[in-house]
Coordinates of C-alpha atoms in Angstrom, one line a residue:
M1 CA 59.9 -68.5 -40.9
T2 CA 61.5 -66.9 -37.8
A3 CA 63.1 -68.8 -35.0
R4 CA 60.4 -67.6 -32.6
L5 CA 57.6 -69.0 -34.9
I6 CA 59.6 -72.3 -35.4
L7 CA 59.9 -72.7 -31.7
L8 CA 56.4 -71.8 -31.1
A9 CA 55.2 -74.4 -33.6
A10 CA 57.5 -77.0 -32.0
A11 CA 55.9 -76.3 -28.6
V12 CA 52.3 -76.5 -29.9
L13 CA 52.9 -79.7 -31.9
G14 CA 54.8 -81.2 -28.9
A15 CA 51.9 -80.5 -26.6
L16 CA 49.5 -81.9 -29.2
G17 CA 51.7 -85.0 -29.5
V18 CA 51.5 -85.6 -25.8
G19 CA 47.7 -85.0 -25.7
L20 CA 47.0 -87.2 -28.8
G21 CA 49.3 -90.0 -27.3
A22 CA 47.4 -89.9 -24.1
F23 CA 44.1 -89.8 -25.9
G24 CA 45.0 -92.8 -28.0
A25 CA 46.4 -94.7 -25.1
H26 CA 43.5 -94.2 -22.7
V27 CA 40.4 -92.7 -24.1
F28 CA 40.5 -94.3 -27.6
K29 CA 42.5 -97.4 -27.0
A30 CA 39.5 -99.8 -27.1
H31 CA 38.3 -98.3 -30.4
L32 CA 41.8 -98.5 -31.7
E33 CA 42.2 -102.1 -30.8
A34 CA 38.9 -103.1 -32.1
T35 CA 39.6 -101.7 -35.5
Q36 CA 43.2 -103.0 -35.5
R37 CA 44.4 -99.4 -35.8
L38 CA 46.6 -99.0 -32.6
D39 CA 49.8 -99.5 -34.4
T40 CA 48.8 -96.8 -37.0
F41 CA 47.9 -94.3 -34.3
E42 CA 51.2 -95.0 -32.5
T43 CA 53.0 -94.4 -35.8
A44 CA 51.4 -91.1 -36.3
V45 CA 52.3 -90.0 -32.7
R46 CA 55.8 -91.3 -33.1
Y47 CA 56.4 -89.4 -36.4
Q48 CA 54.8 -86.2 -35.0
F49 CA 57.3 -86.4 -32.1
Y50 CA 60.4 -87.2 -34.2
H51 CA 59.7 -84.1 -36.4
T52 CA 58.6 -82.0 -33.5
L53 CA 62.0 -82.5 -31.9
A54 CA 63.6 -81.9 -35.3
L55 CA 61.7 -78.7 -35.5
L56 CA 62.8 -77.6 -32.1
A57 CA 66.5 -78.2 -33.2
V58 CA 65.8 -76.1 -36.5
G59 CA 64.4 -73.3 -34.4
V60 CA 67.4 -73.3 -32.1
L61 CA 69.7 -73.4 -35.2
R62 CA 67.8 -70.6 -36.7
L63 CA 68.5 -68.6 -33.6
V64 CA 72.2 -69.3 -33.8
R65 CA 72.5 -69.0 -37.6
P66 CA 69.8 -66.4 -38.7
E67 CA 71.4 -66.2 -42.1
L68 CA 70.5 -69.7 -42.9
S69 CA 67.1 -68.7 -44.4
S70 CA 66.5 -72.1 -45.8
L71 CA 65.8 -73.4 -42.3
G72 CA 62.4 -71.5 -42.5
T73 CA 61.6 -73.7 -45.4
V74 CA 62.8 -76.8 -43.6
A75 CA 60.4 -76.0 -40.7
W76 CA 57.5 -75.5 -43.0
L77 CA 58.4 -78.9 -44.6
F78 CA 58.4 -80.5 -41.2
I79 CA 55.2 -78.8 -40.2
G80 CA 53.5 -79.8 -43.5
G81 CA 54.7 -83.4 -43.0
I82 CA 53.3 -83.6 -39.6
I83 CA 50.0 -82.4 -40.7
V84 CA 49.8 -84.5 -43.8
F85 CA 51.5 -87.6 -42.5
S86 CA 50.3 -87.8 -38.9
G87 CA 47.2 -85.9 -39.6
S88 CA 45.9 -88.3 -42.2
L89 CA 46.8 -91.3 -40.1
Y90 CA 44.9 -89.8 -37.1
L91 CA 41.9 -89.2 -39.3
L92 CA 42.2 -92.7 -40.7
C93 CA 42.1 -94.1 -37.1
L94 CA 39.3 -91.9 -35.9
T95 CA 37.0 -92.2 -39.0
G96 CA 37.9 -95.6 -40.5
V97 CA 38.1 -93.8 -44.1
T98 CA 40.9 -95.9 -45.5
K99 CA 41.2 -93.6 -48.5
L100 CA 42.9 -91.2 -46.3
G101 CA 45.9 -93.5 -46.3
A102 CA 46.6 -92.4 -49.9
I103 CA 47.7 -89.0 -48.9
T104 CA 50.0 -90.2 -46.1
P105 CA 53.0 -90.8 -48.4
I106 CA 52.8 -87.0 -49.4
G107 CA 53.6 -86.2 -45.8
G108 CA 56.5 -88.7 -45.9
V109 CA 57.8 -86.8 -49.0
L110 CA 57.6 -83.5 -47.2
F111 CA 59.6 -85.1 -44.3
I112 CA 62.2 -86.3 -46.7
A113 CA 62.4 -82.9 -48.4
G114 CA 62.9 -81.3 -45.1
W115 CA 65.7 -83.5 -44.2
V116 CA 67.4 -83.1 -47.5
L117 CA 67.1 -79.3 -47.3
L118 CA 68.5 -79.5 -43.8
A119 CA 71.5 -81.3 -45.2
V120 CA 71.9 -78.7 -48.0
A121 CA 71.9 -76.0 -45.2
A122 CA 74.5 -77.9 -43.2
L123 CA 76.8 -78.2 -46.3
R124 CA 76.6 -74.3 -46.5
L125 CA 78.0 -74.0 -43.0
P126 CA 81.7 -73.1 -42.8

């Protein structure tokens, strides 16, 4: 994945994070409180932002060190983690389908794999 695409993904996911956070805090708050899912929704937004910021850093690093091709994989793992982890929690909160929580850990594994691969890339730096 190119630096340009990584930075574009970070920008889009950051904007979505702000939008979803505002949606949860204002439009959907009463429903989230009634279903006791406000904490779950906030966790989804928080992890989306953590990994969006990490994705932004990976994109900048990819600009500076384009030879680190594994950074493209790191980016895909972070994006996949956001989609699976945060996405499943958003859907759980919106639909009430609790079985969606069963796939959330897969997103967590993608996040962990991304961080581990980022560490490997860092070890390859001179």
